[in-house]
């Protein structure tokens, strides 16, 4: 240890009370200014969201009525409606959910519970994280080149459902992983302690406990898929459809009908985009009305997801 | 030496303060000591929300001496230590009652009207686990000076070297001052944190189990360092180790369930404690 | 009552049951692996489609022309294929978005992580998520039909289609993402560092700037890089509000088609498969993919690094 010469050290003057007051004063002012800045950004971003919603309400609310929801698009803006759009959206979402949710949950469980620490896992992980950041329009190109032409699926509900499923797959995977990871160790150990094997532990204990978290992820993913426009536009979804796809249920045996999968379609965001692109003001009103319906759906879904998460957290606390 | 003069003045002032304030007069209150006081805890209680963690504590802190706080886990000794620089103010729902009077200013530092930042500028703290900032060794030591608005490079560089020497770290780091503090070993990191605390010349140094995360060799170095510092600073240390308390402290306070059970000189506590609970604890019969 | 001899217990599983259980367990682990591996298949599919179609494109258009020509006129009688106009428009919009999103996002992240009481944080974070829930086509409507007319009253020379307004809207769109990733990074900084800073007498802003931000540096940088990636790849706001006319410009008050807007525009028209124009959307798509892949990988490793430190 180096010798310390306390008697001969360089004079160092701790600051006086007045100096301290000045320094603290300056620091506190900066501190306060920054807090104001933080609140300002908050107000600004929330103000934008509010302005957007109010703008849609002012432009489009009056246009929404029963006829608007039950009419096909038309050349005359006042008679046009979004029937084929919301039916198309429903069918595409059904397809997306049926593909993305099981696949995403399975992949998430594999990565969280089974994956060994090796380069294969590393590649899968990097890959999932990268897929989450691939622009949606690139998925559109994948669908156009691969599904529409190479696989010959055409510009159908199936193609759209498939591409949107791939698009939200990372969302479901990440949500599953987080939900599974948050299951306390005691549940696992308790189950293993009874002699359950890995799959039984997952199926009977982990998945039920992780269900709210996974559900949240699935809802957020689907709400993103509902609003996605670019990939569906890229595969060449039609913008003017005056008929409905065949119904998925029928009165005769086998009661289910899958012809709708191969039907041409349109969806709400595309209908909206189409109306925005028209020069006539009247179509813009239709666009605003469609936007309102769309945003009401996505905001509701997100609010439900937030509510589930909130309940989950307050349960965990009590 | 200007500093020596100032310190003598400090002495006089504090004696003056003691004489003029009847409540501080020796003998008129529990736990009186013959040394000059640096701080005086008077009837301090503390609550985490509804839970009362400290109950009516009276404790003198001597200038230029080490006061050790001992007791079983959860007895409130760290809670008490963290009152001295108002760390509890960082979290909502905490409440103080009573006083910690800092001398010679004769200022109650747990008073709501006193800015906690002002208190922390006077009372420096070293934590259980070394917590160097993600910066260079030099910048870690300099950070306390920069916060105090000191910009002069020569002053900062001089002071950094000085306190690194005081912390017996200079020879080990002088060639790599601009390297990350995370490159140091745990013991070195803790000595760096001590140097960081010393740099702005705090009036009071608070050590919260500073060696509990370290191996025996690093612990010995820190203890050696505290022994060097104790003639120059008022130090309060929380420790789990009886031996450590016995080796380095001048005064010792034993706490149990939020209460101060017994306070006295090192000798009294470790050789002839009055309370049975103290005796049991220091002989290892409980806790 | 326990049975006298354990072997006689009727609760003991049979050998056939145990064998079935083993088969199910093995089957499931295989299926789960296949599901995870399927995600790699998606990337493979993307790369295959982009590269194979671009290959056809680059057999007819030289890479040099693609990268250096200043004109993008794929449907003219004498088509020119220089990506520069599309790329500069993309970077203009993303740059404006970052100019908005990074300072505001960082400020809000610091506010939420270091200032706001937990009650405020619990209310604000879901509200920010609602911004992310708004479909991009709706943001496009807002930019074109509300903000642009508004801004034209104050900014002379701003055209009906321009890069400035969609850039600003894009900045607000990436704001929640930048906030959430950088706030995560800041909150991951151990509280011992925070206490150490406060113990030296630092204020909240001093603690944030001198200790928290350096400690969370790689995580915050990741937020910026990933925000950049999103801004570059965003489609609808630009396709709607920035116009669809390729335009090499240094003035964001003018309209110009971005890479994404061009792809949308061409895909909407009935492009014959195999035509040069059809292949061109894959070529610019490949450029976009490479650009975002670069940002995503940088962001991924930066985030992983800050997770490893603590």
Short mmCIF file of N, CA, C and O in Angstrom, two decimals, chain A residues 1-28 30-31, chain B residues 1-3 115 117-118 121-122 145 147-150 155 159 162 165-166 168 171 199-201 221 224-225 228-229 232-233:
data_model
loop_
_atom_site.label_atom_id
_atom_site.label_comp_id
_atom_site.label_asym_id
_atom_site.label_seq_id
_atom_site.Cartn_x
_atom_site.Cartn_y
_atom_site.Cartn_z
N UNK A 1 0.83 -1.21 0.00
CA UNK A 1 0.00 0.00 0.00
C UNK A 1 0.86 1.26 0.00
O UNK A 1 1.83 1.36 0.75
N UNK A 2 0.48 2.20 -0.87
CA UNK A 2 1.26 3.44 -0.92
C UNK A 2 1.01 4.25 0.35
O UNK A 2 -0.10 4.29 0.86
N UNK A 3 2.06 4.87 0.82
CA UNK A 3 1.91 5.68 2.03
C UNK A 3 1.08 6.91 1.70
O UNK A 3 1.19 7.48 0.62
N UNK A 4 0.22 7.29 2.61
CA UNK A 4 -0.59 8.49 2.40
C UNK A 4 -0.12 9.55 3.37
O UNK A 4 -0.04 9.34 4.57
N UNK A 5 0.20 10.68 2.80
CA UNK A 5 0.68 11.75 3.64
C UNK A 5 -0.44 12.77 3.80
O UNK A 5 -0.61 13.68 3.01
N UNK A 6 -1.25 12.58 4.82
CA UNK A 6 -2.40 13.45 4.98
C UNK A 6 -2.01 14.87 5.33
O UNK A 6 -2.72 15.81 5.04
N UNK A 7 -0.84 14.99 5.98
CA UNK A 7 -0.45 16.32 6.44
C UNK A 7 -0.01 17.22 5.29
O UNK A 7 -0.15 18.42 5.33
N UNK A 8 0.55 16.59 4.24
CA UNK A 8 1.13 17.40 3.18
C UNK A 8 0.38 17.33 1.88
O UNK A 8 0.92 17.55 0.81
N UNK A 9 -0.88 16.99 1.94
CA UNK A 9 -1.55 16.87 0.67
C UNK A 9 -1.94 18.25 0.12
O UNK A 9 -1.99 19.24 0.84
N UNK A 10 -2.20 18.26 -1.18
CA UNK A 10 -2.54 19.50 -1.87
C UNK A 10 -3.80 20.08 -1.24
O UNK A 10 -4.74 19.35 -0.93
N UNK A 11 -3.79 21.37 -1.09
CA UNK A 11 -4.97 21.98 -0.49
C UNK A 11 -6.15 21.80 -1.43
O UNK A 11 -6.08 22.07 -2.62
N UNK A 12 -7.23 21.29 -0.89
CA UNK A 12 -8.44 21.16 -1.69
C UNK A 12 -9.57 21.74 -0.89
O UNK A 12 -9.84 21.33 0.23
N UNK A 13 -10.20 22.75 -1.47
CA UNK A 13 -11.24 23.42 -0.70
C UNK A 13 -12.61 22.91 -1.05
O UNK A 13 -13.07 23.09 -2.17
N UNK A 14 -13.27 22.25 -0.14
CA UNK A 14 -14.66 21.91 -0.38
C UNK A 14 -15.46 23.19 -0.52
O UNK A 14 -15.04 24.23 -0.02
N UNK A 15 -16.56 23.12 -1.23
CA UNK A 15 -17.20 24.39 -1.55
C UNK A 15 -17.95 24.98 -0.36
O UNK A 15 -18.38 24.29 0.55
N UNK A 16 -18.10 26.30 -0.46
CA UNK A 16 -18.79 27.02 0.60
C UNK A 16 -20.29 26.80 0.48
O UNK A 16 -20.78 26.31 -0.53
N UNK A 17 -21.02 27.20 1.50
CA UNK A 17 -22.48 27.07 1.48
C UNK A 17 -23.08 27.85 0.30
O UNK A 17 -23.95 27.35 -0.40
N UNK A 18 -22.56 29.07 0.09
CA UNK A 18 -23.11 29.90 -0.98
C UNK A 18 -22.87 29.24 -2.33
O UNK A 18 -23.75 29.19 -3.19
N UNK A 19 -21.64 28.74 -2.50
CA UNK A 19 -21.29 28.06 -3.75
C UNK A 19 -22.19 26.85 -3.95
O UNK A 19 -22.70 26.61 -5.05
N UNK A 20 -22.39 26.09 -2.88
CA UNK A 20 -23.24 24.91 -2.97
C UNK A 20 -24.65 25.31 -3.39
O UNK A 20 -25.25 24.67 -4.25
N UNK A 21 -25.17 26.39 -2.81
CA UNK A 21 -26.52 26.83 -3.16
C UNK A 21 -26.60 27.17 -4.64
O UNK A 21 -27.57 26.82 -5.31
N UNK A 22 -25.54 27.84 -5.14
CA UNK A 22 -25.57 28.25 -6.54
C UNK A 22 -25.58 27.00 -7.44
O UNK A 22 -26.39 26.88 -8.35
N UNK A 23 -24.65 26.06 -7.14
CA UNK A 23 -24.54 24.86 -7.96
C UNK A 23 -25.84 24.06 -7.92
O UNK A 23 -26.35 23.62 -8.95
N UNK A 24 -26.38 23.89 -6.72
CA UNK A 24 -27.64 23.15 -6.62
C UNK A 24 -28.75 23.86 -7.37
O UNK A 24 -29.54 23.24 -8.08
N UNK A 25 -28.76 25.19 -7.26
CA UNK A 25 -29.78 25.97 -7.96
C UNK A 25 -29.75 25.72 -9.45
O UNK A 25 -30.78 25.43 -10.07
N UNK A 26 -28.55 25.79 -10.04
CA UNK A 26 -28.41 25.56 -11.48
C UNK A 26 -28.88 24.16 -11.84
O UNK A 26 -29.67 23.95 -12.77
N UNK A 27 -28.40 23.17 -11.08
CA UNK A 27 -28.74 21.78 -11.38
C UNK A 27 -30.24 21.55 -11.27
O UNK A 27 -30.83 20.87 -12.09
N UNK A 28 -30.83 22.15 -10.25
CA UNK A 28 -32.28 21.95 -10.06
C UNK A 28 -33.09 22.57 -11.18
O UNK A 28 -34.09 22.01 -11.61
N UNK A 30 -32.15 22.94 -14.25
CA UNK A 30 -32.05 22.05 -15.41
C UNK A 30 -32.95 20.83 -15.23
O UNK A 30 -33.61 20.38 -16.15
N UNK A 31 -32.94 20.32 -14.02
CA UNK A 31 -33.74 19.15 -13.71
C UNK A 31 -35.21 19.44 -13.99
O UNK A 31 -35.90 18.67 -14.63
N UNK B 1 -1.12 25.57 7.27
CA UNK B 1 -2.01 24.81 6.39
C UNK B 1 -3.46 25.28 6.56
O UNK B 1 -4.01 25.22 7.65
N UNK B 2 -4.05 25.79 5.48
CA UNK B 2 -5.38 26.38 5.64
C UNK B 2 -6.39 25.37 6.20
O UNK B 2 -7.26 25.73 6.97
N UNK B 3 -6.21 24.14 5.81
CA UNK B 3 -7.19 23.15 6.20
C UNK B 3 -7.17 22.90 7.70
O UNK B 3 -8.20 22.77 8.35
N UNK B 115 -33.09 20.24 1.28
CA UNK B 115 -32.97 19.52 0.02
C UNK B 115 -32.07 18.30 0.20
O UNK B 115 -30.93 18.43 0.65
N UNK B 117 -30.40 16.72 -1.84
CA UNK B 117 -29.16 16.84 -2.62
C UNK B 117 -28.10 17.57 -1.80
O UNK B 117 -26.93 17.19 -1.78
N UNK B 118 -28.53 18.59 -1.06
CA UNK B 118 -27.60 19.32 -0.22
C UNK B 118 -27.00 18.40 0.85
O UNK B 118 -25.82 18.47 1.17
N UNK B 121 -24.44 16.09 -0.71
CA UNK B 121 -23.17 16.74 -1.02
C UNK B 121 -22.26 16.73 0.20
O UNK B 121 -21.05 16.87 0.09
N UNK B 122 -22.86 16.59 1.39
CA UNK B 122 -22.05 16.59 2.62
C UNK B 122 -21.72 15.18 3.09
O UNK B 122 -20.68 14.97 3.69
N UNK B 145 -16.73 15.61 -8.22
CA UNK B 145 -16.26 16.99 -8.36
C UNK B 145 -17.05 17.71 -9.44
O UNK B 145 -17.42 18.86 -9.29
N UNK B 147 -20.06 17.15 -10.42
CA UNK B 147 -21.40 17.46 -9.94
C UNK B 147 -21.39 18.75 -9.14
O UNK B 147 -22.37 19.50 -9.12
N UNK B 148 -20.27 19.02 -8.47
CA UNK B 148 -20.18 20.23 -7.67
C UNK B 148 -19.73 21.43 -8.49
O UNK B 148 -19.29 22.45 -7.95
N UNK B 149 -19.80 21.30 -9.82
CA UNK B 149 -19.54 22.44 -10.68
C UNK B 149 -18.07 22.76 -10.86
O UNK B 149 -17.73 23.83 -11.36
N UNK B 150 -17.17 21.85 -10.45
CA UNK B 150 -15.74 22.12 -10.61
C UNK B 150 -15.33 21.76 -12.03
O UNK B 150 -15.58 20.64 -12.49
N UNK B 155 -7.22 21.18 -11.26
CA UNK B 155 -7.76 20.90 -9.92
C UNK B 155 -8.30 19.47 -9.87
O UNK B 155 -8.00 18.70 -8.95
N UNK B 159 -6.78 16.40 -7.67
CA UNK B 159 -7.59 15.78 -6.63
C UNK B 159 -7.78 14.29 -6.89
O UNK B 159 -7.78 13.48 -5.96
N UNK B 162 -4.75 12.53 -5.81
CA UNK B 162 -4.65 12.56 -4.36
C UNK B 162 -5.54 11.51 -3.70
O UNK B 162 -5.10 10.74 -2.85
N UNK B 165 -4.46 8.00 -4.28
CA UNK B 165 -3.38 7.64 -3.35
C UNK B 165 -3.96 7.33 -1.98
O UNK B 165 -3.59 6.34 -1.34
N UNK B 166 -4.87 8.16 -1.53
CA UNK B 166 -5.49 7.91 -0.22
C UNK B 166 -6.16 6.56 -0.18
O UNK B 166 -6.12 5.86 0.83
N UNK B 168 -5.24 4.06 -1.72
CA UNK B 168 -4.22 3.06 -1.99
C UNK B 168 -4.45 2.34 -3.31
O UNK B 168 -4.29 1.14 -3.43
N UNK B 171 -1.09 3.35 -7.38
CA UNK B 171 -0.04 2.57 -8.02
C UNK B 171 -0.60 1.50 -8.95
O UNK B 171 0.01 1.14 -9.94
N UNK B 199 -13.42 12.07 -2.87
CA UNK B 199 -12.93 13.16 -3.72
C UNK B 199 -13.50 14.52 -3.33
O UNK B 199 -12.74 15.48 -3.18
N UNK B 200 -14.79 14.68 -3.16
CA UNK B 200 -15.30 16.02 -2.82
C UNK B 200 -15.21 16.36 -1.34
O UNK B 200 -15.86 17.31 -0.91
N UNK B 201 -14.40 15.63 -0.56
CA UNK B 201 -14.24 15.89 0.87
C UNK B 201 -15.56 15.95 1.61
O UNK B 201 -15.96 17.01 2.09
N UNK B 221 -7.56 -5.21 2.68
CA UNK B 221 -7.09 -3.94 2.11
C UNK B 221 -8.04 -2.80 2.44
O UNK B 221 -7.61 -1.69 2.73
N UNK B 224 -7.68 -1.87 6.07
CA UNK B 224 -6.45 -1.10 6.24
C UNK B 224 -6.69 0.36 5.85
O UNK B 224 -6.25 1.30 6.52
N UNK B 225 -7.44 0.50 4.74
CA UNK B 225 -7.75 1.83 4.24
C UNK B 225 -8.62 2.61 5.23
O UNK B 225 -8.35 3.78 5.52
N UNK B 228 -6.71 4.01 7.96
CA UNK B 228 -5.96 5.21 7.62
C UNK B 228 -6.86 6.43 7.59
O UNK B 228 -6.46 7.54 7.92
N UNK B 229 -8.10 6.22 7.15
CA UNK B 229 -9.01 7.35 6.97
C UNK B 229 -9.63 7.82 8.28
O UNK B 229 -10.06 8.95 8.41
N UNK B 232 -9.20 11.13 10.00
CA UNK B 232 -9.44 12.34 9.22
C UNK B 232 -10.88 12.59 8.87
O UNK B 232 -11.25 13.67 8.44
N UNK B 233 -11.72 11.57 8.99
CA UNK B 233 -13.13 11.73 8.62
C UNK B 233 -14.00 11.13 9.71
O UNK B 233 -13.59 10.21 10.43
#
